[in-house]
Amino acid sequence: MNNQTIEHAAAIIAGARRLVVTTGAGMSRECGIPTFREAPSALWENYDPADLATPEGFQKDPAMVWKWYAARRETIAKVAPHPGHFSLAELEQMDWDDYLLITQNIDNLHRVAGSSALVEIHGNIFLFKCFDNNHPVPTLPDSDEVPPRCECGSPVRPDVVWFGEMLPYDGLRRADAAISACDTMLVVGTSGTVYPVAEFPALARTAGARVIEVNPERTPITGLTEVYVEGTAGEAIPALVEAVRRKRAG
Ligand code: BV8
């Protein structure tokens, strides 16, 4: 991780008034949650997330998709946010005219770390609804059925956005408003391959924003950035937020 790029990125963020932060699976990698790019855990090595995370996949084998999410919930429930998650929650508390964190992650870790100006744009693995009518299911029914059923009789599913499904309207509206008004966007730990979120950095650039990326590898987003910090979220984000605090303290 290059201190010069950290200082350069921090100078831009310290001078920002309207900041949007976007995060992907790389943000949670140092908590021990595998990214989508990595070979799935042995348990699911014969399945492709793009097949499982679809309405068709659920309709074809609801029990198998339910078990896949249950296994992911079990893994996620055992991990805690890392210093990068907590640093983003601190960044939110600094003085902004507007601040929004948009995450593609469904692992609830930004919420646990204290981020509140937050859009979980692909949903949250710990929330549930029914498949046929989108009835919220606040607590899972005590049933041996896999998946359990909603009071309306429809199978329960995780309240996440599957491939081929529209993103939540309210989340998209909040994201669109923040991105079109922002002067700076910080993009952390995403391969920039899933749409429409993959377009967010380009939308920010079109709105005149300065784009900064934190990722150990270059991505299709890197070409859009003013500063590319070659580093991991767990190391680079705490260093970046500390440098912003120092620069704002003058
Ligand atoms: C939509 C929730 C429109 C579920 C996810 C056919 C029909 C309809 C749409 C499409 C279609 N064909 C294509 C599309 C569009 C599709 C899409 O983009 N497909 C891709 C594969 C091409 N998009 C959709 O379907 C979206 N909906 O378009 O609806 C529509 C229009 C009309 C009618 C109906 C619909 C919905 C997409 C949401 C899918 N749900 N998640 C679940 O998680 O189970 S996506 C899921 O994968 C994640 O949420 C995330 O978005 C994505 C993974 O991406 P990343 O987060 O970037 O993770 P990745 O592993 O790729 O990369 C990790 C990065 O981290 C890497 O760069 C790595 O270098 C870096 N890294 C690694 N370690 C670290 C690190 N960085 C920092 N620190 C580290 N330590």
XYZ file of N, CA and C and ligand atoms in Angstrom:
830
model
N 0.877 -1.187 0.000
C 0.000 0.000 0.000
C 0.911 1.232 0.000
N 0.671 2.127 -0.943
C 1.550 3.259 -1.152
C 1.053 4.489 -0.386
N 1.873 4.984 0.551
C 1.417 6.111 1.374
C 1.097 7.357 0.565
N 1.815 7.500 -0.547
C 1.585 8.689 -1.387
C 0.155 8.701 -1.926
N -0.331 7.497 -2.354
C -1.698 7.456 -2.915
C -2.717 7.619 -1.798
N -2.374 7.093 -0.610
C -3.280 7.304 0.548
C -3.396 8.810 0.820
N -2.258 9.524 0.873
C -2.275 10.966 1.166
C -3.034 11.725 0.066
N -2.816 11.336 -1.180
C -3.491 11.998 -2.305
C -5.009 11.777 -2.200
N -5.418 10.543 -1.956
C -6.859 10.225 -1.810
C -7.447 10.964 -0.614
N -6.680 11.013 0.476
C -7.178 11.674 1.702
C -7.357 13.167 1.473
N -6.456 13.776 0.694
C -6.577 15.223 0.426
C -7.864 15.499 -0.345
N -8.200 14.634 -1.289
C -9.433 14.820 -2.071
C -10.660 14.649 -1.163
N -10.648 13.601 -0.350
C -11.816 13.340 0.522
C -11.943 14.416 1.595
N -10.801 14.871 2.137
C -10.847 15.927 3.173
C -11.471 17.200 2.616
N -11.283 17.449 1.331
C -11.834 18.657 0.705
C -13.236 18.459 0.168
N -13.761 17.242 0.270
C -15.091 16.941 -0.285
C -16.183 17.459 0.641
N -17.379 17.744 0.041
C -18.541 18.144 0.863
C -19.670 17.111 0.710
N -19.703 16.470 -0.473
C -20.791 15.507 -0.743
C -20.142 14.207 -1.198
N -20.041 13.241 -0.236
C -19.263 12.018 -0.460
C -20.179 10.802 -0.569
N -19.968 9.987 -1.600
C -20.614 8.668 -1.719
C -19.527 7.599 -1.638
N -19.748 6.601 -0.784
C -18.837 5.457 -0.684
C -19.600 4.241 -1.196
N -18.978 3.436 -2.074
C -19.630 2.190 -2.498
C -18.698 1.022 -2.162
N -19.286 -0.072 -1.660
C -18.457 -1.239 -1.309
C -19.019 -2.512 -1.941
N -18.096 -3.448 -2.198
C -18.443 -4.775 -2.728
C -17.846 -5.850 -1.831
N -17.886 -7.069 -2.328
C -17.508 -8.237 -1.512
C -16.087 -8.139 -0.964
N -15.210 -7.402 -1.644
C -13.830 -7.253 -1.163
C -13.760 -6.551 0.172
N -14.821 -5.757 0.487
C -14.850 -5.032 1.762
C -14.885 -6.027 2.919
N -15.538 -7.173 2.707
C -15.697 -8.146 3.800
C -14.692 -9.296 3.724
N -13.796 -9.235 2.716
C -12.895 -10.376 2.488
C -12.036 -10.653 3.722
N -11.565 -9.568 4.388
C -10.671 -9.753 5.549
C -11.426 -10.160 6.814
N -12.751 -10.318 6.665
C -13.514 -10.909 7.782
C -13.578 -12.416 7.586
N -13.055 -12.879 6.440
C -13.076 -14.324 6.179
C -14.257 -14.754 5.324
N -14.997 -13.751 4.741
C -16.119 -14.122 3.861
C -15.584 -14.127 2.422
N -15.609 -15.292 1.738
C -15.041 -15.347 0.376
C -15.780 -14.400 -0.568
N -15.035 -13.820 -1.531
C -15.710 -12.965 -2.516
C -16.336 -13.872 -3.585
N -17.108 -13.284 -4.440
C -17.758 -14.062 -5.511
C -16.731 -14.532 -6.520
N -15.601 -13.789 -6.579
C -14.577 -14.171 -7.578
C -13.853 -15.437 -7.148
N -13.845 -15.685 -5.857
C -13.050 -16.830 -5.400
C -13.862 -18.112 -5.528
N -13.148 -19.215 -5.615
C -13.872 -20.500 -5.709
C -14.787 -20.590 -4.486
N -16.033 -20.950 -4.713
C -16.958 -21.040 -3.574
C -16.421 -22.065 -2.561
N -16.952 -22.002 -1.381
C -16.479 -22.952 -0.348
C -16.732 -24.371 -0.858
N -15.994 -25.319 -0.289
C -16.078 -26.718 -0.747
C -17.541 -27.172 -0.783
N -18.297 -26.689 0.184
C -19.703 -27.097 0.311
C -20.456 -26.851 -0.995
N -20.107 -25.812 -1.713
C -20.914 -25.410 -2.877
C -20.092 -25.385 -4.141
N -18.936 -26.143 -4.148
C -18.033 -25.944 -5.295
C -18.676 -26.366 -6.614
N -19.740 -27.165 -6.574
C -20.345 -27.585 -7.857
C -21.447 -26.636 -8.311
N -21.647 -25.557 -7.524
C -22.742 -24.659 -7.908
C -22.193 -23.283 -8.240
N -22.849 -22.585 -9.199
C -22.447 -21.222 -9.557
C -23.425 -20.249 -8.889
N -22.890 -19.286 -8.085
C -23.808 -18.328 -7.432
C -24.811 -17.729 -8.406
N -24.393 -17.513 -9.655
C -25.318 -16.885 -10.612
C -26.502 -17.820 -10.896
N -26.332 -19.143 -10.646
C -27.474 -20.069 -10.817
C -28.318 -20.088 -9.539
N -27.613 -20.043 -8.393
C -28.351 -20.154 -7.115
C -29.058 -18.833 -6.800
N -28.397 -17.693 -7.068
C -28.975 -16.397 -6.678
C -29.903 -15.885 -7.777
N -30.896 -16.711 -8.126
C -31.899 -16.328 -9.138
C -33.266 -16.868 -8.729
N -34.373 -16.174 -9.147
C -35.707 -16.720 -8.847
C -35.903 -18.112 -9.458
N -35.317 -18.297 -10.665
C -35.469 -19.605 -11.339
C -34.781 -20.688 -10.513
N -33.586 -20.352 -9.987
C -32.844 -21.330 -9.174
C -33.640 -21.719 -7.946
N -34.301 -20.714 -7.339
C -35.100 -20.987 -6.133
C -36.319 -21.836 -6.491
N -36.973 -21.482 -7.598
C -38.181 -22.251 -7.988
C -37.817 -23.698 -8.334
N -36.623 -23.866 -8.904
C -36.208 -25.210 -9.311
C -35.925 -26.088 -8.093
N -35.277 -25.498 -7.103
C -34.918 -26.281 -5.914
C -34.875 -25.368 -4.687
N -36.076 -24.999 -4.171
C -36.139 -24.046 -3.053
C -35.309 -24.497 -1.855
N -35.343 -25.810 -1.558
C -34.630 -26.301 -0.381
C -33.123 -26.091 -0.544
N -32.602 -26.350 -1.751
C -31.154 -26.229 -1.950
C -30.713 -24.769 -1.844
N -31.481 -23.875 -2.466
C -31.123 -22.440 -2.398
C -31.260 -21.940 -0.965
N -32.316 -22.384 -0.287
C -32.508 -22.000 1.133
C -31.297 -22.445 1.960
N -30.813 -23.691 1.733
C -29.675 -24.214 2.497
C -28.389 -23.443 2.179
N -28.244 -23.002 0.921
C -27.053 -22.230 0.514
C -26.998 -20.930 1.307
N -28.192 -20.255 1.401
C -28.225 -18.998 2.165
C -28.062 -19.249 3.664
N -28.639 -20.365 4.137
C -28.507 -20.684 5.567
C -27.028 -20.914 5.907
N -26.306 -21.583 5.004
C -24.867 -21.829 5.234
C -24.100 -20.509 5.228
N -24.483 -19.590 4.314
C -23.818 -18.268 4.267
C -24.137 -17.465 5.526
N -25.406 -17.548 6.000
C -25.779 -16.819 7.234
C -24.955 -17.350 8.403
N -24.748 -18.663 8.422
C -23.998 -19.282 9.521
C -22.548 -18.763 9.522
N -21.945 -18.697 8.320
C -20.567 -18.167 8.211
C -20.521 -16.707 8.660
N -21.454 -15.912 8.145
C -21.447 -14.461 8.422
C -21.714 -14.184 9.903
N -22.600 -14.997 10.504
C -22.955 -14.764 11.925
C -21.729 -14.933 12.833
N -20.715 -15.675 12.334
C -19.535 -15.935 13.168
C -18.476 -14.837 13.054
N -18.633 -13.924 12.064
C -17.553 -12.934 11.860
C -17.983 -11.566 12.373
N -16.964 -10.751 12.669
C -17.216 -9.363 13.116
C -16.677 -8.420 12.054
N -17.182 -7.186 12.013
C -16.617 -6.213 11.070
C -15.120 -6.041 11.354
N -14.340 -5.665 10.299
C -12.910 -5.411 10.539
C -12.696 -3.902 10.668
N -11.480 -3.453 11.005
C -11.238 -2.010 11.220
C -11.688 -1.124 10.059
N -11.687 -1.667 8.856
C -12.136 -0.860 7.702
C -13.613 -0.531 7.797
N -14.427 -1.477 8.271
C -15.867 -1.205 8.456
C -16.063 -0.113 9.506
N -15.334 -0.231 10.614
C -15.481 0.765 11.689
C -14.973 2.143 11.234
N -13.918 2.150 10.424
C -13.391 3.444 9.934
C -14.402 4.138 9.029
N -15.132 3.360 8.222
C -16.160 3.997 7.368
C -17.286 4.564 8.228
N -17.591 3.889 9.344
C -18.623 4.440 10.246
C -18.121 5.750 10.870
N -16.811 5.825 11.167
C -16.227 7.085 11.693
C -16.260 8.181 10.625
N -15.935 7.787 9.387
C -15.920 8.770 8.276
C -17.295 9.422 8.148
N -18.332 8.620 8.297
C -19.717 9.137 8.183
C -19.979 10.233 9.211
N -19.328 10.120 10.378
C -19.590 11.079 11.465
C -18.889 12.419 11.245
N -17.966 12.485 10.257
C -17.282 13.769 10.016
C -18.276 14.736 9.387
N -17.842 16.021 9.170
C -18.765 17.063 8.712
C -18.937 16.990 7.184
N -20.175 16.655 6.734
C -20.475 16.565 5.296
C -21.756 17.337 5.010
N -21.884 17.876 3.803
C -23.188 18.378 3.357
C -24.060 17.184 2.974
N -23.407 16.095 2.513
C -24.169 14.891 2.177
C -23.200 13.703 2.201
N -23.649 12.593 2.776
C -22.798 11.388 2.862
C -23.710 10.170 2.690
N -23.325 9.225 1.842
C -24.097 7.979 1.718
C -23.142 6.825 1.428
N -23.345 5.729 2.150
C -22.627 4.478 1.878
C -23.588 3.527 1.180
N -23.220 3.093 -0.027
C -24.040 2.143 -0.799
C -23.258 0.840 -0.854
N -23.834 -0.243 -0.284
C -23.093 -1.508 -0.326
C -23.832 -2.553 -1.145
N -23.074 -3.348 -1.905
C -23.624 -4.496 -2.619
C -23.680 -5.705 -1.684
N -23.027 -5.592 -0.532
C -22.911 -6.731 0.375
C -24.200 -6.933 1.160
N -24.551 -8.184 1.328
C -25.798 -8.518 2.045
C -25.481 -9.021 3.452
N -24.210 -8.814 3.894
C -23.726 -9.443 5.133
C -23.971 -8.628 6.400
N -24.643 -7.444 6.275
C -25.047 -6.694 7.491
C -23.869 -6.091 8.248
N -22.631 -6.266 7.764
C -21.440 -5.857 8.542
C -21.298 -4.335 8.653
N -21.689 -3.580 7.633
C -21.627 -2.099 7.768
C -22.583 -1.636 8.865
N -23.765 -2.287 8.940
C -24.752 -1.896 9.967
C -24.189 -2.225 11.339
N -23.615 -3.412 11.479
C -23.045 -3.816 12.773
C -21.928 -2.842 13.185
N -21.167 -2.363 12.208
C -20.024 -1.469 12.512
C -20.485 -0.046 12.817
N -21.780 0.261 12.611
C -22.297 1.571 13.004
C -22.616 2.510 11.866
N -22.461 2.064 10.602
C -22.863 2.942 9.488
C -24.379 3.074 9.492
N -24.882 4.327 9.348
C -26.345 4.472 9.343
C -26.839 5.147 8.070
N -26.037 6.018 7.479
C -26.408 6.596 6.165
C -26.030 5.544 5.140
N -26.880 4.521 5.039
C -26.488 3.261 4.392
C -27.613 2.756 3.496
N -27.269 2.364 2.288
C -28.220 1.660 1.401
C -27.641 0.282 1.110
N -28.355 -0.757 1.570
C -27.940 -2.144 1.264
C -28.654 -2.511 -0.037
N -28.038 -2.117 -1.153
C -28.763 -2.076 -2.441
C -29.064 -3.472 -3.004
N -28.430 -4.499 -2.488
C -28.790 -5.868 -2.893
C -29.437 -6.618 -1.754
N -29.904 -5.888 -0.739
C -30.664 -6.501 0.347
C -29.774 -6.939 1.502
N -30.362 -7.762 2.372
C -29.705 -8.172 3.613
C -30.064 -9.624 3.896
N -29.031 -10.463 4.038
C -29.235 -11.924 4.168
C -29.989 -12.295 5.432
N -30.065 -11.386 6.400
C -30.770 -11.690 7.666
C -32.223 -11.213 7.645
N -32.666 -10.704 6.476
C -34.081 -10.311 6.349
C -34.780 -11.291 5.405
N -36.092 -11.470 5.625
C -36.822 -12.487 4.860
C -38.139 -11.919 4.327
N -38.600 -12.495 3.240
C -39.914 -12.159 2.676
C -40.434 -13.411 1.985
N -41.738 -13.388 1.567
C -42.201 -14.601 0.879
C -42.020 -14.446 -0.624
N -41.853 -15.577 -1.286
C -41.482 -15.582 -2.698
C -42.603 -15.027 -3.585
N -43.831 -15.406 -3.295
C -44.905 -15.060 -4.246
C -45.473 -13.650 -4.050
N -45.477 -13.176 -2.776
C -46.166 -11.893 -2.534
C -45.276 -10.841 -1.865
N -43.995 -11.159 -1.662
C -43.081 -10.202 -1.013
C -43.576 -9.781 0.367
N -44.397 -10.612 1.032
C -44.788 -10.280 2.417
C -43.525 -10.307 3.286
N -43.256 -9.264 4.066
C -42.114 -9.331 4.990
C -42.347 -10.464 5.987
N -41.281 -11.184 6.337
C -41.376 -12.266 7.335
C -40.367 -11.930 8.438
N -40.790 -11.121 9.427
C -39.848 -10.605 10.429
C -39.175 -11.691 11.258
N -39.927 -12.742 11.583
C -39.251 -13.871 12.270
C -39.648 -15.162 11.546
N -38.668 -16.049 11.413
C -38.923 -17.291 10.679
C -39.896 -18.159 11.477
N -40.911 -18.699 10.786
C -41.868 -19.567 11.486
C -41.141 -20.813 12.029
N -41.631 -21.292 13.141
C -41.028 -22.485 13.738
C -41.606 -23.691 12.986
N -40.845 -24.169 11.986
C -41.405 -25.239 11.148
C -40.286 -26.141 10.670
N -40.588 -27.391 10.417
C -39.556 -28.300 9.896
C -39.452 -28.192 8.373
N -40.395 -27.442 7.775
C -40.366 -27.331 6.306
C -39.125 -26.554 5.872
N -38.513 -26.981 4.780
C -37.330 -26.266 4.255
C -37.603 -25.949 2.786
N -37.776 -24.647 2.392
C -37.888 -23.476 3.261
C -39.231 -23.450 3.984
N -39.270 -22.679 5.102
C -40.547 -22.512 5.802
C -41.520 -21.724 4.926
N -42.765 -21.653 5.363
C -43.769 -20.955 4.553
C -44.265 -19.694 5.278
N -44.622 -18.697 4.466
C -45.266 -17.478 4.958
C -46.689 -17.831 5.385
N -47.313 -16.930 6.152
C -48.715 -17.180 6.548
C -49.604 -17.327 5.308
N -49.193 -16.730 4.202
C -50.009 -16.825 2.969
C -49.763 -18.142 2.256
N -48.828 -18.952 2.769
C -48.585 -20.270 2.159
C -47.400 -20.282 1.205
N -46.897 -19.068 0.856
C -45.787 -18.999 -0.100
C -44.472 -19.315 0.609
N -43.520 -19.957 -0.081
C -42.227 -20.255 0.553
C -41.479 -18.963 0.915
N -40.799 -18.995 2.054
C -39.994 -17.862 2.499
C -38.654 -17.877 1.760
N -38.136 -16.674 1.444
C -36.827 -16.529 0.778
C -36.066 -15.411 1.462
N -34.728 -15.355 1.256
C -33.998 -14.223 1.829
C -34.395 -12.925 1.108
N -34.434 -11.809 1.840
C -34.812 -10.526 1.224
C -33.551 -9.911 0.602
N -33.094 -10.565 -0.462
C -31.927 -10.092 -1.214
C -32.333 -9.967 -2.679
N -31.546 -9.212 -3.467
C -31.862 -9.028 -4.887
C -31.168 -10.124 -5.682
N -31.924 -10.945 -6.380
C -31.323 -12.003 -7.186
C -31.038 -11.510 -8.600
N -30.185 -12.213 -9.330
C -29.914 -11.849 -10.721
C -31.223 -11.918 -11.501
N -31.470 -10.868 -12.294
C -32.717 -10.802 -13.061
C -33.824 -10.102 -12.304
N -33.553 -9.709 -11.038
C -34.573 -8.985 -10.256
C -34.228 -7.495 -10.175
N -35.253 -6.690 -10.123
C -35.071 -5.242 -9.969
C -34.471 -4.945 -8.592
N -33.663 -3.911 -8.535
C -33.145 -3.455 -7.244
C -34.257 -2.680 -6.523
N -34.179 -2.631 -5.161
C -35.250 -1.957 -4.419
C -35.393 -0.496 -4.864
N -36.637 -0.086 -5.124
C -36.869 1.251 -5.698
C -36.323 2.338 -4.783
N -36.629 2.228 -3.490
C -36.208 3.283 -2.551
C -34.685 3.375 -2.504
N -34.018 2.232 -2.474
C -32.549 2.216 -2.427
C -31.947 2.834 -3.671
N -32.524 2.463 -4.829
C -32.021 3.009 -6.109
C -32.226 4.519 -6.156
N -33.409 4.967 -5.678
C -33.715 6.407 -5.716
C -32.724 7.163 -4.826
N -32.464 6.654 -3.618
C -31.509 7.317 -2.710
C -30.109 7.325 -3.329
N -29.735 6.184 -3.917
C -28.392 6.084 -4.519
C -28.266 7.067 -5.675
N -29.277 7.106 -6.520
C -29.233 7.977 -7.719
C -29.131 9.447 -7.321
N -29.908 9.820 -6.298
C -29.899 11.225 -5.854
C -28.511 11.581 -5.308
N -27.942 10.682 -4.492
C -26.632 10.979 -3.879
C -25.528 11.005 -4.937
N -25.570 10.059 -5.867
C -24.495 9.964 -6.874
C -24.541 11.172 -7.805
N -25.760 11.576 -8.223
C -25.813 12.707 -9.181
C -25.432 14.026 -8.518
N -25.423 14.060 -7.168
C -25.087 15.324 -6.483
C -23.688 15.291 -5.858
N -23.030 14.109 -5.884
C -21.780 14.013 -5.112
C -20.625 14.731 -5.816
N -19.637 15.149 -5.007
C -18.413 15.719 -5.623
C -17.259 14.718 -5.550
N -17.459 13.651 -4.741
C -16.414 12.625 -4.612
C -17.060 11.257 -4.382
N -16.508 10.212 -5.008
C -16.961 8.831 -4.754
C -15.735 7.973 -4.414
N -15.881 7.206 -3.305
C -14.844 6.254 -2.897
C -15.381 4.854 -3.175
N -14.715 4.067 -4.026
C -15.169 2.736 -4.433
C -14.242 1.700 -3.811
N -14.805 0.793 -3.003
C -13.973 -0.145 -2.238
C -14.372 -1.592 -2.541
N -13.395 -2.402 -2.998
C -13.560 -3.855 -3.017
C -14.666 -4.376 -3.892
N -14.784 -3.824 -5.119
C -15.760 -4.378 -6.058
C -15.099 -4.602 -7.407
N -15.506 -5.690 -8.077
C -14.926 -6.003 -9.392
C -15.626 -5.208 -10.492
N -16.704 -4.495 -10.140
C -17.401 -3.668 -11.132
C -17.984 -4.505 -12.259
N -18.544 -5.659 -11.905
C -19.059 -6.550 -12.956
C -20.567 -6.755 -12.905
N -21.197 -6.302 -11.815
C -22.638 -6.553 -11.675
C -23.388 -5.232 -11.839
N -24.380 -5.277 -12.732
C -25.138 -4.048 -13.041
C -26.442 -4.011 -12.267
N -27.027 -2.862 -12.054
C -26.575 -1.522 -12.467
C -25.519 -0.902 -11.564
N -25.123 -1.539 -10.459
C -24.188 -0.903 -9.519
C -22.849 -0.636 -10.203
N -22.474 -1.493 -11.170
C -21.177 -1.321 -11.846
C -21.099 0.030 -12.565
N -22.280 0.606 -12.844
C -22.292 1.900 -13.564
C -22.138 3.102 -12.636
N -22.243 2.872 -11.337
C -22.268 3.999 -10.392
C -21.024 4.890 -10.500
N -19.801 4.335 -10.594
C -18.632 5.239 -10.704
C -18.671 6.093 -11.973
N -19.148 5.516 -13.079
C -19.246 6.298 -14.331
C -20.297 7.388 -14.181
N -21.402 7.076 -13.490
C -22.445 8.096 -13.249
C -21.881 9.239 -12.397
N -21.049 8.862 -11.424
C -20.455 9.889 -10.558
C -19.525 10.786 -11.380
N -18.707 10.163 -12.235
C -17.805 10.947 -13.088
C -18.604 11.906 -13.975
N -19.716 11.383 -14.544
C -20.549 12.235 -15.416
C -21.123 13.422 -14.637
N -21.351 13.175 -13.338
C -21.881 14.270 -12.496
C -20.761 15.218 -12.077
N -19.535 14.947 -12.526
C -18.413 15.839 -12.210
C -17.654 15.453 -10.959
N -17.955 14.255 -10.411
C -17.294 13.846 -9.161
C -15.894 13.307 -9.439
N -15.043 13.371 -8.417
C -13.709 12.778 -8.438
C -13.832 11.363 -7.862
N -13.286 10.342 -8.533
C -13.472 8.945 -8.131
C -12.156 8.365 -7.616
N -12.239 7.714 -6.468
C -11.091 7.061 -5.832
C -11.449 5.587 -5.652
N -10.501 4.685 -5.925
C -10.755 3.251 -5.779
C -9.740 2.631 -4.822
N -10.247 1.750 -3.934
C -9.369 0.937 -3.081
C -9.615 -0.525 -3.447
N -8.581 -1.197 -3.953
C -8.710 -2.592 -4.379
C -7.298 -3.142 -4.558
N -7.008 -4.384 -4.110
C -5.657 -4.914 -4.341
C -5.381 -5.188 -5.817
N -6.460 -5.279 -6.604
C -6.299 -5.506 -8.048
C -6.975 -4.390 -8.850
N -6.455 -4.129 -10.044
C -7.114 -3.149 -10.932
C -8.411 -3.753 -11.456
N -9.388 -2.891 -11.741
C -10.699 -3.361 -12.213
C -11.133 -2.474 -13.378
N -12.289 -2.761 -13.997
C -12.785 -1.860 -15.053
C -13.040 -0.436 -14.529
N -13.129 -0.314 -13.201
C -13.380 1.021 -12.615
C -12.081 1.832 -12.533
N -10.951 1.151 -12.448
C -9.669 1.841 -12.208
C -9.415 2.944 -13.235
N -9.816 2.684 -14.482
C -9.592 3.678 -15.546
C -10.371 4.967 -15.341
N -11.417 4.912 -14.490
C -12.260 6.097 -14.236
C -11.736 6.916 -13.058
N -10.697 6.388 -12.379
C -10.362 6.990 -11.085
C -9.298 8.081 -11.213
N -9.338 9.010 -10.279
C -8.286 10.033 -10.171
C -7.144 9.451 -9.322
N -7.532 8.603 -8.324
C -6.515 7.935 -7.491
C -6.916 6.464 -7.331
N -5.998 5.568 -7.621
C -6.217 4.131 -7.392
C -5.280 3.713 -6.262
N -5.876 3.330 -5.122
C -5.082 2.872 -3.982
C -4.985 1.356 -4.067
N -3.787 0.852 -4.363
C -3.592 -0.600 -4.482
C -3.423 -1.157 -3.065
N -4.511 -1.598 -2.496
C -4.451 -2.072 -1.113
C -5.753 -2.746 -0.719
N -5.750 -3.325 0.481
C -6.960 -4.012 0.940
C -7.801 -3.087 1.814
N -9.080 -3.419 1.910
C -9.991 -2.578 2.691
C -9.566 -2.531 4.157
N -9.131 -3.666 4.670
C -8.781 -3.751 6.093
C -7.581 -2.899 6.461
N -6.676 -2.686 5.474
C -5.488 -1.858 5.753
C -5.661 -0.429 5.240
N -6.115 -0.297 3.996
C -6.132 1.032 3.360
C -7.203 1.947 3.940
N -8.381 1.408 4.262
C -9.467 2.299 4.719
C -9.136 2.947 6.066
N -8.658 2.200 7.064
C -8.284 2.882 8.318
C -7.201 3.944 8.102
N -6.215 3.642 7.259
C -5.135 4.618 6.992
C -5.706 5.849 6.295
N -6.626 5.611 5.359
C -7.225 6.724 4.602
C -8.052 7.622 5.515
N -8.897 7.004 6.349
C -9.777 7.803 7.223
C -8.949 8.584 8.248
N -7.860 7.977 8.750
C -6.977 8.670 9.703
C -6.340 9.884 9.018
N -5.924 9.703 7.775
C -5.290 10.813 7.029
C -6.304 11.924 6.752
N -7.568 11.540 6.471
C -8.607 12.571 6.259
C -8.817 13.357 7.549
N -8.869 12.634 8.684
C -9.075 13.306 9.981
C -7.937 14.282 10.233
N -6.705 13.858 9.968
C -5.509 14.697 10.196
C -5.586 15.949 9.319
N -5.941 15.737 8.049
C -5.966 16.891 7.125
C -7.084 17.859 7.470
N -8.209 17.316 7.971
C -9.315 18.223 8.329
C -9.003 18.966 9.619
N -8.187 18.296 10.484
C -7.830 18.973 11.754
C -6.858 20.106 11.454
N -6.247 20.051 10.281
C -5.393 21.169 9.847
C -4.064 21.045 10.457
C -31.054 -6.131 -12.842
C -27.315 -10.525 -3.745
C -32.728 -5.370 -14.213
C -27.562 -11.995 -3.783
C -26.221 -9.981 -5.888
C -30.538 -10.854 -17.570
C -31.703 -10.371 -16.994
C -31.722 -9.280 -16.149
C -30.531 -8.686 -15.791
C -29.377 -9.192 -16.348
C -29.347 -10.236 -17.249
N -28.059 -10.461 -17.623
C -27.258 -9.585 -16.995
C -28.047 -8.816 -16.229
C -27.681 -7.800 -15.358
C -27.270 -8.498 -14.058
C -25.761 -8.529 -14.086
O -25.161 -7.499 -13.872
N -25.177 -9.699 -14.355
C -23.735 -9.777 -14.425
C -23.270 -11.139 -13.933
C -23.312 -9.486 -15.869
N -27.776 -7.708 -12.986
C -28.931 -8.040 -12.418
O -29.574 -9.023 -12.682
C -29.422 -7.028 -11.392
N -30.782 -6.707 -11.693
O -30.258 -5.796 -13.663
O -32.370 -5.990 -13.010
C -34.021 -5.874 -14.639
C -34.589 -5.248 -15.699
C -35.807 -5.678 -16.113
C -36.437 -6.736 -15.473
C -35.851 -7.361 -14.402
C -34.606 -6.940 -13.967
C -29.377 -7.620 -10.005
C -27.951 -7.880 -9.617
C -27.893 -8.235 -8.126
C -27.527 -9.684 -7.949
N -27.363 -9.973 -6.514
N -26.130 -10.189 -4.552
C -26.455 -12.783 -3.124
O -25.436 -12.193 -2.715
O -26.643 -14.003 -2.996
S -24.835 -9.677 -6.767
C -23.497 -10.135 -5.840
O -22.438 -10.311 -6.746
C -23.007 -9.063 -4.904
O -24.048 -8.373 -4.282
C -22.183 -8.173 -5.768
O -22.963 -7.194 -6.381
C -21.740 -9.120 -6.840
C -20.289 -9.482 -6.634
O -19.567 -8.361 -7.013
P -18.461 -7.743 -6.052
O -19.092 -7.280 -4.798
O -17.727 -6.775 -6.876
O -17.543 -8.969 -5.669
P -16.543 -9.724 -6.612
O -16.271 -11.016 -5.955
O -17.033 -9.673 -8.014
O -15.229 -8.810 -6.563
C -14.553 -8.657 -5.353
C -13.557 -7.525 -5.535
O -12.914 -7.310 -4.281
C -12.475 -7.835 -6.540
O -12.251 -6.705 -7.362
C -11.224 -8.087 -5.663
O -10.035 -7.644 -6.295
C -11.523 -7.217 -4.480
N -10.903 -7.644 -3.216
C -10.524 -8.913 -2.842
N -10.001 -8.855 -1.587
C -10.091 -7.545 -1.170
C -10.668 -6.786 -2.202
N -10.879 -5.462 -2.097
C -10.511 -4.863 -0.950
N -9.946 -5.530 0.103
C -9.736 -6.856 0.020
N -9.159 -7.516 1.050
